[in-house]
Each structure stands twice: as structure tokens, then as C-alpha cells.
mmCIF file of C-alpha atoms in Angstrom:
data_model
loop_
_atom_site.group_PDB
_atom_site.id
_atom_site.type_symbol
_atom_site.label_atom_id
_atom_site.label_comp_id
_atom_site.label_asym_id
_atom_site.label_seq_id
_atom_site.Cartn_x
_atom_site.Cartn_y
_atom_site.Cartn_z
ATOM 1 C CA MET A 1 110.157 74.012 112.320
ATOM 2 C CA ARG A 2 110.958 77.394 113.315
ATOM 3 C CA TRP A 3 109.124 80.656 111.497
ATOM 4 C CA VAL A 4 109.795 83.810 111.278
ATOM 5 C CA ILE A 5 106.631 86.148 111.366
ATOM 6 C CA ALA A 6 107.575 89.523 109.909
ATOM 7 C CA PRO A 7 104.674 91.416 108.396
ATOM 8 C CA ASP A 8 104.216 94.707 107.783
ATOM 9 C CA SER A 9 101.010 96.370 109.202
ATOM 10 C CA PHE A 10 97.487 95.721 107.292
ATOM 11 C CA LYS A 11 96.752 99.218 106.310
ATOM 12 C CA GLY A 12 92.905 100.203 107.710
ATOM 13 C CA SER A 13 93.018 96.739 109.444
ATOM 14 C CA LEU A 14 95.442 95.317 111.875
ATOM 15 C CA SER A 15 98.749 96.803 113.234
ATOM 16 C CA ALA A 16 102.010 94.581 112.055
ATOM 17 C CA ALA A 17 102.173 92.914 115.519
ATOM 18 C CA LYS A 18 98.536 91.918 115.560
ATOM 19 C CA VAL A 19 99.109 90.721 111.745
ATOM 20 C CA ALA A 20 102.029 88.479 113.089
ATOM 21 C CA ALA A 21 100.031 87.324 116.260
ATOM 22 C CA ALA A 22 97.430 86.341 113.883
ATOM 23 C CA LEU A 23 99.492 84.559 111.417
ATOM 24 C CA ALA A 24 101.346 82.298 114.649
ATOM 25 C CA ARG A 25 97.919 81.229 115.747
ATOM 26 C CA GLY A 26 97.843 79.608 112.572
ATOM 27 C CA ILE A 27 100.468 78.329 112.447
ATOM 28 C CA ALA A 28 100.615 76.778 115.935
ATOM 29 C CA ARG A 29 97.399 75.254 115.783
ATOM 30 C CA VAL A 30 98.574 72.837 112.972
ATOM 31 C CA ASP A 31 102.183 73.170 114.316
ATOM 32 C CA PRO A 32 101.915 73.106 118.217
ATOM 33 C CA SER A 33 105.748 72.111 118.677
ATOM 34 C CA ALA A 34 106.608 75.305 116.152
ATOM 35 C CA GLU A 35 109.009 78.006 117.345
ATOM 36 C CA LEU A 36 107.483 81.182 116.486
ATOM 37 C CA LEU A 37 109.526 84.342 116.053
ATOM 38 C CA LEU A 38 107.340 86.902 115.547
ATOM 39 C CA ARG A 39 109.268 90.628 114.154
ATOM 40 C CA PRO A 40 106.651 93.005 113.068
ATOM 41 C CA MET A 41 108.121 95.225 110.504
ATOM 42 C CA ALA A 42 107.308 98.654 108.530
ATOM 43 C CA ASP A 43 109.386 100.730 106.103
ATOM 44 C CA GLY A 44 108.971 104.338 107.720
ATOM 45 C CA GLY A 45 105.367 104.929 107.061
ATOM 46 C CA GLU A 46 102.715 104.139 109.117
ATOM 47 C CA GLY A 47 102.829 101.444 111.844
ATOM 48 C CA THR A 48 106.866 102.441 112.461
ATOM 49 C CA LEU A 49 106.732 103.784 115.511
ATOM 50 C CA GLU A 50 104.353 100.967 116.580
ATOM 51 C CA ALA A 51 107.019 98.068 115.276
ATOM 52 C CA LEU A 52 109.664 99.471 117.204
ATOM 53 C CA CYS A 53 107.747 99.302 120.272
ATOM 54 C CA ALA A 54 106.487 96.022 119.612
ATOM 55 C CA ALA A 55 110.066 95.198 119.519
ATOM 56 C CA GLY A 56 110.874 96.442 122.967
ATOM 57 C CA LEU A 57 112.968 99.312 121.636
ATOM 58 C CA GLY A 58 111.712 102.217 123.044
ATOM 59 C CA GLN A 59 109.437 104.327 125.086
ATOM 60 C CA TRP A 60 106.475 106.446 124.091
ATOM 61 C CA ARG A 61 106.981 109.685 124.245
ATOM 62 C CA HIS A 62 104.179 112.382 123.621
ATOM 63 C CA ALA A 63 103.865 116.183 122.497
ATOM 64 C CA ARG A 64 101.223 118.319 121.493
ATOM 65 C CA VAL A 65 101.486 120.274 117.541
ATOM 66 C CA ALA A 66 99.344 121.110 114.879
ATOM 67 C CA GLY A 67 98.001 118.764 112.383
ATOM 68 C CA VAL A 68 97.479 119.826 108.347
ATOM 69 C CA ASP A 69 93.797 121.423 109.320
ATOM 70 C CA GLY A 70 95.761 123.530 112.120
ATOM 71 C CA THR A 71 93.924 121.944 115.072
ATOM 72 C CA VAL A 72 96.785 121.698 118.212
ATOM 73 C CA ARG A 73 96.646 117.809 119.273
ATOM 74 C CA PRO A 74 98.611 115.231 120.889
ATOM 75 C CA VAL A 75 101.031 113.160 118.719
ATOM 76 C CA ARG A 76 103.283 110.247 119.824
ATOM 77 C CA TRP A 77 107.329 109.706 119.104
ATOM 78 C CA LEU A 78 109.508 107.013 120.382
ATOM 79 C CA GLY A 79 112.258 107.212 122.561
ATOM 80 C CA LEU A 80 114.783 104.911 122.083
ATOM 81 C CA GLU A 81 116.893 103.240 124.705
ATOM 82 C CA ASP A 82 120.353 104.283 123.041
ATOM 83 C CA GLY A 83 118.761 107.978 123.512
ATOM 84 C CA ALA A 84 117.847 108.418 119.963
ATOM 85 C CA ALA A 85 114.390 109.616 118.837
ATOM 86 C CA VAL A 86 112.025 108.030 116.135
ATOM 87 C CA VAL A 87 109.580 110.292 114.263
ATOM 88 C CA GLU A 88 106.558 109.408 112.304
ATOM 89 C CA VAL A 89 105.468 111.746 110.010
ATOM 90 C CA ALA A 90 102.220 110.638 109.358
ATOM 91 C CA GLU A 91 101.482 110.461 113.039
ATOM 92 C CA VAL A 92 101.093 114.506 112.386
ATOM 93 C CA VAL A 93 100.223 114.979 108.873
ATOM 94 C CA GLY A 94 98.681 111.703 108.050
ATOM 95 C CA LEU A 95 96.024 111.217 105.134
ATOM 96 C CA PRO A 96 93.418 110.337 107.207
ATOM 97 C CA ASP A 97 93.967 113.210 109.180
ATOM 98 C CA ALA A 98 93.467 115.764 106.421
ATOM 99 C CA GLY A 99 89.874 115.792 106.647
ATOM 100 C CA GLY A 100 88.263 118.461 104.350
ATOM 101 C CA THR A 101 91.550 120.868 103.907
ATOM 102 C CA ARG A 102 92.738 121.673 100.322
ATOM 103 C CA PRO A 103 96.447 120.107 99.210
ATOM 104 C CA GLY A 104 97.145 123.736 98.486
ATOM 105 C CA GLN A 105 96.509 125.148 102.253
ATOM 106 C CA ARG A 106 98.500 121.722 103.819
ATOM 107 C CA SER A 107 101.845 122.311 105.375
ATOM 108 C CA THR A 108 104.262 120.053 107.520
ATOM 109 C CA VAL A 109 104.534 123.273 110.353
ATOM 110 C CA GLY A 110 103.385 120.560 112.807
ATOM 111 C CA VAL A 111 106.251 117.917 111.775
ATOM 112 C CA GLY A 112 108.732 121.366 112.702
ATOM 113 C CA ALA A 113 107.198 121.837 115.954
ATOM 114 C CA LEU A 114 107.395 117.888 116.521
ATOM 115 C CA ILE A 115 111.239 118.293 116.208
ATOM 116 C CA ARG A 116 111.702 121.086 118.514
ATOM 117 C CA ALA A 117 109.779 119.184 120.888
ATOM 118 C CA VAL A 118 112.521 116.449 120.165
ATOM 119 C CA LEU A 119 115.471 118.692 120.740
ATOM 120 C CA ASP A 120 114.032 120.115 123.780
ATOM 121 C CA THR A 121 114.423 116.834 125.559
ATOM 122 C CA GLY A 122 118.337 116.644 124.232
ATOM 123 C CA CYS A 123 117.890 114.302 122.122
ATOM 124 C CA ARG A 124 120.268 114.728 118.836
ATOM 125 C CA ARG A 125 119.752 111.739 117.073
ATOM 126 C CA ILE A 126 116.410 111.405 115.369
ATOM 127 C CA LEU A 127 115.211 108.781 112.561
ATOM 128 C CA ILE A 128 112.449 110.263 110.942
ATOM 129 C CA GLY A 129 109.975 108.107 108.914
ATOM 130 C CA LEU A 130 108.172 110.024 105.808
ATOM 131 C CA GLY A 131 105.595 107.494 104.644
ATOM 132 C CA GLY A 132 101.908 108.349 104.612
ATOM 133 C CA SER A 133 101.987 112.184 104.562
ATOM 134 C CA SER A 134 98.941 114.492 103.227
ATOM 135 C CA THR A 135 101.241 117.234 102.477
ATOM 136 C CA ASN A 136 103.173 119.037 99.232
ATOM 137 C CA ASP A 137 104.882 121.664 100.835
ATOM 138 C CA GLY A 138 108.564 120.413 100.061
ATOM 139 C CA GLY A 139 108.962 120.759 103.708
ATOM 140 C CA ALA A 140 108.898 124.448 103.660
ATOM 141 C CA GLY A 141 106.393 124.069 106.656
ATOM 142 C CA CYS A 142 108.812 122.294 108.807
ATOM 143 C CA LEU A 143 111.680 124.488 108.110
ATOM 144 C CA VAL A 144 109.381 127.405 109.029
ATOM 145 C CA ALA A 145 108.502 125.739 112.216
ATOM 146 C CA LEU A 146 112.215 125.410 113.175
ATOM 147 C CA GLY A 147 112.956 129.133 112.674
ATOM 148 C CA ALA A 148 113.261 129.586 108.759
ATOM 149 C CA ARG A 149 111.430 132.689 107.406
ATOM 150 C CA LEU A 150 109.980 133.002 103.525
ATOM 151 C CA LEU A 151 109.928 136.402 102.529
ATOM 152 C CA ASP A 152 108.469 137.873 99.159
ATOM 153 C CA SER A 153 109.804 140.549 96.841
ATOM 154 C CA LEU A 154 108.399 143.501 99.660
ATOM 155 C CA GLY A 155 109.547 141.647 102.753
ATOM 156 C CA GLN A 156 106.404 140.005 104.047
ATOM 157 C CA GLU A 157 106.389 136.723 105.290
ATOM 158 C CA VAL A 158 104.867 134.232 102.733
ATOM 159 C CA ALA A 159 102.679 131.394 103.968
ATOM 160 C CA PRO A 160 104.318 127.632 104.073
ATOM 161 C CA VAL A 161 101.922 126.336 101.948
ATOM 162 C CA PRO A 162 102.028 125.049 98.061
ATOM 163 C CA GLU A 163 99.399 128.216 97.130
ATOM 164 C CA ALA A 164 101.876 130.562 98.393
ATOM 165 C CA LEU A 165 104.999 129.379 97.445
ATOM 166 C CA VAL A 166 105.038 130.989 94.072
ATOM 167 C CA HIS A 167 105.159 134.597 95.803
ATOM 168 C CA LEU A 168 108.440 133.376 97.702
ATOM 169 C CA HIS A 169 111.407 135.577 96.959
ATOM 170 C CA ARG A 170 114.257 134.561 99.422
ATOM 171 C CA VAL A 171 114.520 132.327 102.244
ATOM 172 C CA GLU A 172 115.719 133.830 105.486
ATOM 173 C CA LEU A 173 117.866 131.082 108.040
ATOM 174 C CA SER A 174 119.272 133.619 110.798
ATOM 175 C CA GLY A 175 116.241 132.327 113.058
ATOM 176 C CA LEU A 176 117.115 128.830 112.395
ATOM 177 C CA ASP A 177 117.170 126.813 115.929
ATOM 178 C CA ALA A 178 120.628 126.781 116.362
ATOM 179 C CA ARG A 179 120.348 123.015 117.809
ATOM 180 C CA LEU A 180 120.009 121.435 114.531
ATOM 181 C CA ALA A 181 123.628 121.833 113.686
ATOM 182 C CA ARG A 182 124.517 118.887 115.928
ATOM 183 C CA VAL A 183 121.412 116.724 115.221
ATOM 184 C CA GLN A 184 122.478 113.685 113.309
ATOM 185 C CA TRP A 185 119.305 112.776 110.779
ATOM 186 C CA THR A 186 118.351 109.273 109.356
ATOM 187 C CA VAL A 187 115.711 109.641 106.829
ATOM 188 C CA LEU A 188 113.414 106.604 106.833
ATOM 189 C CA SER A 189 111.913 106.245 103.012
ATOM 190 C CA ASP A 190 110.386 103.576 100.847
ATOM 191 C CA VAL A 191 110.790 106.114 97.707
ATOM 192 C CA GLY A 192 113.690 107.137 95.658
ATOM 193 C CA ASN A 193 111.749 109.972 93.841
ATOM 194 C CA PRO A 194 113.468 113.570 93.350
ATOM 195 C CA LEU A 195 111.530 116.728 94.477
ATOM 196 C CA THR A 196 110.011 117.729 90.803
ATOM 197 C CA GLY A 197 109.702 116.752 87.571
ATOM 198 C CA PRO A 198 107.671 113.803 85.771
ATOM 199 C CA GLU A 199 109.137 111.402 88.861
ATOM 200 C CA GLY A 200 108.804 114.002 91.476
ATOM 201 C CA ALA A 201 106.682 114.344 94.509
ATOM 202 C CA THR A 202 103.664 116.200 92.792
ATOM 203 C CA ARG A 203 103.034 114.202 89.485
ATOM 204 C CA VAL A 204 103.550 110.675 91.239
ATOM 205 C CA PHE A 205 102.069 111.113 94.755
ATOM 206 C CA GLY A 206 99.883 114.418 94.359
ATOM 207 C CA PRO A 207 96.761 112.711 92.988
ATOM 208 C CA GLN A 208 96.873 110.056 96.062
ATOM 209 C CA LYS A 209 96.133 113.248 98.282
ATOM 210 C CA GLY A 210 93.821 114.926 96.305
ATOM 211 C CA VAL A 211 95.594 117.426 93.851
ATOM 212 C CA ALA A 212 93.585 117.274 91.081
ATOM 213 C CA SER A 213 94.714 116.712 87.583
ATOM 214 C CA HIS A 214 94.830 120.331 86.299
ATOM 215 C CA GLU A 215 96.683 121.607 89.454
ATOM 216 C CA LEU A 216 99.741 118.979 88.998
ATOM 217 C CA GLU A 217 101.571 121.806 86.643
ATOM 218 C CA ALA A 218 100.995 124.572 89.230
ATOM 219 C CA PHE A 219 102.162 122.937 92.072
ATOM 220 C CA ASP A 220 105.314 121.301 90.503
ATOM 221 C CA ALA A 221 106.321 124.645 89.597
ATOM 222 C CA ALA A 222 105.900 126.201 92.667
ATOM 223 C CA LEU A 223 107.990 122.915 94.663
ATOM 224 C CA ALA A 224 110.593 124.177 91.856
ATOM 225 C CA HIS A 225 110.358 127.884 92.839
ATOM 226 C CA TRP A 226 110.780 126.885 96.278
ATOM 227 C CA ALA A 227 113.437 124.337 95.606
ATOM 228 C CA ARG A 228 115.819 127.200 94.008
ATOM 229 C CA GLN A 229 115.234 130.028 96.670
ATOM 230 C CA ALA A 230 115.547 127.169 99.608
ATOM 231 C CA GLU A 231 118.544 125.479 97.840
ATOM 232 C CA GLN A 232 120.376 129.405 97.539
ATOM 233 C CA ALA A 233 119.810 130.050 101.254
ATOM 234 C CA PHE A 234 121.383 126.757 102.320
ATOM 235 C CA GLY A 235 124.048 126.972 99.730
ATOM 236 C CA GLN A 236 123.348 123.049 98.337
ATOM 237 C CA ARG A 237 121.608 121.323 95.959
ATOM 238 C CA CYS A 238 119.537 118.173 96.711
ATOM 239 C CA ALA A 239 116.099 118.973 95.217
ATOM 240 C CA HIS A 240 117.223 115.899 92.352
ATOM 241 C CA LEU A 241 118.381 113.632 94.915
ATOM 242 C CA PRO A 242 116.610 110.036 95.194
ATOM 243 C CA GLY A 243 114.303 110.372 98.262
ATOM 244 C CA SER A 244 114.089 114.173 98.224
ATOM 245 C CA GLY A 245 110.345 113.684 96.844
ATOM 246 C CA ALA A 246 109.303 111.968 99.706
ATOM 247 C CA ALA A 247 106.266 112.869 102.094
ATOM 248 C CA GLY A 248 105.453 115.759 99.654
ATOM 249 C CA GLY A 249 109.103 116.936 99.499
ATOM 250 C CA LEU A 250 109.578 116.818 103.182
ATOM 251 C CA GLY A 251 112.928 114.622 102.285
ATOM 252 C CA PHE A 252 114.189 117.708 100.525
ATOM 253 C CA ALA A 253 114.179 119.831 103.573
ATOM 254 C CA LEU A 254 115.673 116.907 105.576
ATOM 255 C CA ARG A 255 118.141 116.885 102.999
ATOM 256 C CA LEU A 256 118.922 120.402 103.402
ATOM 257 C CA LEU A 257 119.705 119.930 106.947
ATOM 258 C CA GLY A 258 121.875 117.064 106.591
ATOM 259 C CA GLY A 259 119.612 114.119 106.385
ATOM 260 C CA GLN A 260 120.670 110.782 105.049
ATOM 261 C CA VAL A 261 118.118 109.101 103.243
ATOM 262 C CA GLU A 262 117.950 105.353 103.933
ATOM 263 C CA SER A 263 115.869 102.641 103.191
ATOM 264 C CA GLY A 264 112.885 102.560 105.948
ATOM 265 C CA ALA A 265 112.448 99.018 105.997
ATOM 266 C CA ALA A 266 116.158 97.814 105.934
ATOM 267 C CA VAL A 267 116.427 100.467 109.206
ATOM 268 C CA VAL A 268 113.654 98.426 110.592
ATOM 269 C CA ALA A 269 114.728 95.511 109.899
ATOM 270 C CA ARG A 270 118.261 96.208 111.355
ATOM 271 C CA LEU A 271 116.554 97.413 114.435
ATOM 272 C CA THR A 272 114.403 94.845 115.402
ATOM 273 C CA GLY A 273 116.492 91.940 114.603
ATOM 274 C CA VAL A 274 115.126 90.788 111.612
ATOM 275 C CA GLU A 275 118.229 89.109 110.232
ATOM 276 C CA ALA A 276 119.371 87.814 112.949
ATOM 277 C CA ALA A 277 116.161 85.596 113.324
ATOM 278 C CA ILE A 278 116.397 84.608 109.914
ATOM 279 C CA ALA A 279 119.906 83.498 109.813
ATOM 280 C CA GLY A 280 118.505 79.949 112.022
ATOM 281 C CA ALA A 281 115.092 79.859 110.384
ATOM 282 C CA ASP A 282 113.007 76.977 108.415
ATOM 283 C CA TRP A 283 110.349 79.364 106.925
ATOM 284 C CA VAL A 284 109.651 83.023 106.747
ATOM 285 C CA LEU A 285 106.009 84.758 106.291
ATOM 286 C CA THR A 286 105.857 88.323 105.633
ATOM 287 C CA GLY A 287 102.638 89.916 104.170
ATOM 288 C CA GLU A 288 100.940 93.642 103.715
ATOM 289 C CA GLY A 289 97.450 94.804 103.280
ATOM 290 C CA ARG A 290 97.673 94.944 99.564
ATOM 291 C CA SER A 291 100.653 93.684 97.377
ATOM 292 C CA ASP A 292 101.111 95.102 94.301
ATOM 293 C CA GLY A 293 104.074 96.628 91.796
ATOM 294 C CA GLN A 294 105.055 99.247 94.148
ATOM 295 C CA THR A 295 105.867 96.009 97.247
ATOM 296 C CA LEU A 296 109.301 95.155 94.952
ATOM 297 C CA HIS A 297 110.593 98.951 95.356
ATOM 298 C CA GLY A 298 111.572 99.209 98.927
ATOM 299 C CA LYS A 299 108.172 98.069 100.735
ATOM 300 C CA ALA A 300 108.487 96.104 103.970
ATOM 301 C CA PRO A 301 107.681 92.664 102.445
ATOM 302 C CA ALA A 302 110.723 92.976 99.729
ATOM 303 C CA ARG A 303 113.678 93.807 102.335
ATOM 304 C CA VAL A 304 111.909 90.291 104.296
ATOM 305 C CA ALA A 305 112.525 88.673 101.002
ATOM 306 C CA THR A 306 115.795 89.837 100.125
ATOM 307 C CA LEU A 307 116.919 88.987 103.651
ATOM 308 C CA ALA A 308 115.433 85.146 103.506
ATOM 309 C CA ARG A 309 117.048 84.851 99.893
ATOM 310 C CA GLU A 310 120.188 86.070 101.327
ATOM 311 C CA ALA A 311 120.078 83.572 103.934
ATOM 312 C CA GLY A 312 118.736 80.742 101.947
ATOM 313 C CA VAL A 313 115.205 80.327 103.478
ATOM 314 C CA PRO A 314 112.045 79.927 101.976
ATOM 315 C CA VAL A 315 109.805 83.102 102.033
ATOM 316 C CA SER A 316 106.154 83.193 101.497
ATOM 317 C CA LEU A 317 103.543 86.304 100.927
ATOM 318 C CA LEU A 318 100.078 86.209 102.673
ATOM 319 C CA SER A 319 98.371 89.817 102.117
ATOM 320 C CA GLY A 320 95.275 91.108 102.166
ATOM 321 C CA GLY A 321 94.865 91.524 98.043
ATOM 322 C CA LEU A 322 97.580 90.270 95.490
ATOM 323 C CA ASP A 323 97.291 92.819 92.062
ATOM 324 C CA ARG A 324 97.095 90.221 89.356
ATOM 325 C CA GLN A 325 99.294 92.212 86.976
ATOM 326 C CA ALA A 326 102.168 92.424 89.655
ATOM 327 C CA LEU A 327 101.999 88.502 90.429
ATOM 328 C CA SER A 328 104.592 87.246 88.000
ATOM 329 C CA ALA A 329 106.908 89.296 89.394
ATOM 330 C CA LEU A 330 106.255 88.911 92.972
ATOM 331 C CA LEU A 331 106.644 85.313 92.602
ATOM 332 C CA ASP A 332 110.044 85.746 91.344
ATOM 333 C CA GLN A 333 110.857 87.089 94.795
ATOM 334 C CA PHE A 334 108.657 85.003 96.994
ATOM 335 C CA ASP A 335 108.212 80.834 97.513
ATOM 336 C CA GLY A 336 104.271 81.403 96.887
ATOM 337 C CA CYS A 337 102.206 84.337 97.566
ATOM 338 C CA PHE A 338 98.910 84.033 98.628
ATOM 339 C CA SER A 339 95.866 86.464 99.510
ATOM 340 C CA ILE A 340 94.262 85.884 102.592
ATOM 341 C CA GLN A 341 90.358 86.519 101.076
ATOM 342 C CA PRO A 342 88.523 83.484 100.929
ATOM 343 C CA GLY A 343 86.116 84.801 98.396
ATOM 344 C CA PRO A 344 84.285 88.079 97.286
ATOM 345 C CA ALA A 345 83.504 90.259 100.092
ATOM 346 C CA THR A 346 82.682 94.072 100.759
ATOM 347 C CA LEU A 347 86.094 96.019 102.166
ATOM 348 C CA GLU A 348 84.001 96.101 105.751
ATOM 349 C CA GLU A 349 83.623 92.337 105.374
ATOM 350 C CA ALA A 350 87.047 91.667 104.600
ATOM 351 C CA VAL A 351 88.295 94.156 107.272
ATOM 352 C CA ALA A 352 86.214 92.716 110.184
ATOM 353 C CA HIS A 353 87.566 89.477 109.510
ATOM 354 C CA THR A 354 91.047 89.660 108.600
ATOM 355 C CA GLU A 355 92.724 87.958 112.173
ATOM 356 C CA ASP A 356 90.508 84.866 111.439
ATOM 357 C CA ASN A 357 91.464 85.194 107.665
ATOM 358 C CA LEU A 358 95.344 85.392 108.632
ATOM 359 C CA SER A 359 94.951 82.708 111.012
ATOM 360 C CA GLN A 360 93.411 80.256 108.490
ATOM 361 C CA THR A 361 95.584 81.124 105.492
ATOM 362 C CA ALA A 362 98.738 80.605 107.577
ATOM 363 C CA ALA A 363 97.412 77.399 108.940
ATOM 364 C CA ALA A 364 96.734 76.132 105.308
ATOM 365 C CA LEU A 365 100.323 77.044 104.379
ATOM 366 C CA ALA A 366 101.694 75.423 107.164
ATOM 367 C CA GLN A 367 99.841 72.200 106.542
ATOM 368 C CA VAL A 368 101.020 71.964 102.876
ATOM 369 C CA ILE A 369 104.804 72.786 104.254
ATOM 370 C CA LEU A 370 104.577 70.161 107.127
ATOM 371 C CA ALA A 371 102.831 67.182 105.035
ATOM 372 C CA ASN A 372 105.919 67.994 102.279
ATOM 373 C CA ARG A 373 108.820 67.884 104.755
ATOM 374 C CA SER A 374 107.101 64.306 106.400
ATOM 375 C CA LEU A 375 107.074 62.942 102.335
ATOM 376 C CA ARG A 376 110.498 63.634 102.426
ATOM 377 C CA LYS A 377 111.514 61.695 105.187
ATOM 378 C CA PRO A 378 112.977 58.469 104.730
#
């Protein structure tokens, strides 16, 4: 059999490449003659750089920028063979790096600094993955790092953080980096939220970044105020557009710069050749750390499932955990959904045994599929 193995990473446990390798070992155990095509996936969030690098698509590049706590540290980006750059926001302002900082004091200044470093290399085509951020500043910090100035009614500088944006009176763009006008942006996102409102960046994603329930209204109002001033300065409206609420509103700032929002999973699948690999496959495996209702809304496994269905190839989901409430909807899209966890375990135990559990579950699934194929032979 020809198997395509295209999982996302298991967050906090294994990279997508290691997940794919573990699944491949399980299949090879029961089907030694199998043709195994490993295509690690991502959706624009954490692991996007590693998935593309695992596919042999580029070379690591490095820069030193400030994280959300202001500490300057090394970060990575990827230079593709065609001259494009891939930047992952989670490398700079990811949730695990937020430390003890308050959500109201975090900004995307480091993201803007990384973009400047990329521009310094001569690159003018940038793909930027927005998933996994800890910020909620509407991209204000990023624009400031790129030369914009935020001023209050007295002409004094306003810090590009949520707590201060309410004092913003004017956005000054005369110092904006002139090279930005020549950049072709592809914004990779797995969410379609606008910047503000009930489905906006703050109300939907703020709580997971530490924004308290009693702070949501103030944070949302600050972003709305920021959006009005920024849109006036740039002469365009885009806060209401899908994806503007991604990465705490960084999607909004990138739209102001001319960014085109695309499905991160679709772009990664195209770049890594997942679609071409599936075309001649007998079975496809995908998975992620935990599958729930969000899986079917732009996540990597959903994109893999769509490609498999279009090609008429069965596709199964193997994940660390399955949300019982979402199982019916998931089963409508996959040919079997399986949790790799064999029994009750602590999170630490589950993480420690992820590779073995992946291999064993893949082997068990492969045994069933092979037995069924054997029974069908005349």
C-alpha cells in the first residue's frame, strides 16, 4: 500500500515531522513493503517553519529581537529557495514565552523588528504565520517597529500596548519603512475573525492569553479606537475583514500593509506537495494533539481531509485526544477517528509515551485495513 502521512504537530510533545515518523514506524511494522510518503503539516501557527524545513524547502536564518517581556533573544525564520521568507509569529511572541507579563503590556514590536531584519537581507516576499501569539495589540507594536508613530493629543508618544491605546490621538506614517511598499505579503491564518466585536480578537482569543473576563470590554474598546485611528492614517478600512483578528489583531496591521490572508494549512499543503502525494495514495493519515470542533475550521487535519476526499482516497485521524462533543462532526469528514491514548494517564505520562502510542495506534489501524483488503481479494 501507498500511505501518505500528513499530521500536524502534537503541541507540547512532538513536532509534525516526529509525529509522521512515529506513525510510519507503526505502519512499517505490519506492512514492511509499504510505500510511506511523509508530509508533515502545519496551519501557520507553531511548527510551520519546521514543517517547511522538513520538506527541504529552505534554510534556517536567524535574528535577535525582543520578545513580549522585552528581553532580546535569538529567533528563527526560513529562507525559501525562491527567495521568499517565512516568519512565524509564535517564534517571537508565542504563548509559552509570555512569562509573567500582563496581557495589557504585551506588544508585537519584536515581530516588526524581525520583519525589518528580513527586509535587510533584500527579501521582498514574506509569508507570515499568525498562530500561537500571546499578544492583543492589534499589530500596533509591529507597525511602530516598522516606523509608524503613535501620538496622543499633545503629540507625545503612546506605547503600542493595549493598556495605552485608549490615549491614541493620531497615527503618523511619515517614518514608515519605505521598503514595505514593495513587499508581497502572504498572511497565513487558520481563523477568520474580525478585529473587534463578539467574534473579534479579544472576546474569542483574549481569555486564553490571560485577559480576565472583566477586562474584555476595555481591551476590545482599545482595539476599536486603535483601528479607527490606523484606518484613517492608511486611508483604508479592513478591521471588519476575516483574519484581521488573527494573532491578537496582527492580521489587521498586516492587511493595512497590503497583506493577503490565506489559509495557512492550504499554503503549507501546497508548498510541501501534500496534494500531489495524495493523488496516488491508498490511504492517508493525519492528526494533531487534540481534535475538537475547531479542527474543522481551517486546521491542518481538515485541509488534509479535504484534499483526500477530492482525490477519492480514505483518510483517518489519529490524535492525542478527541472531544466527545465534536466526534460526530469529525466522523463525517474522516474515515475513522482514533485517540492514541490507550487508557487513563496524567498529561506528563501521555506526553512521555506519545511516540510509542502513535506507532502502536498506526500499527493497529494498518492491521485492520490490510486484513480487510486481504478478505476482499478473490
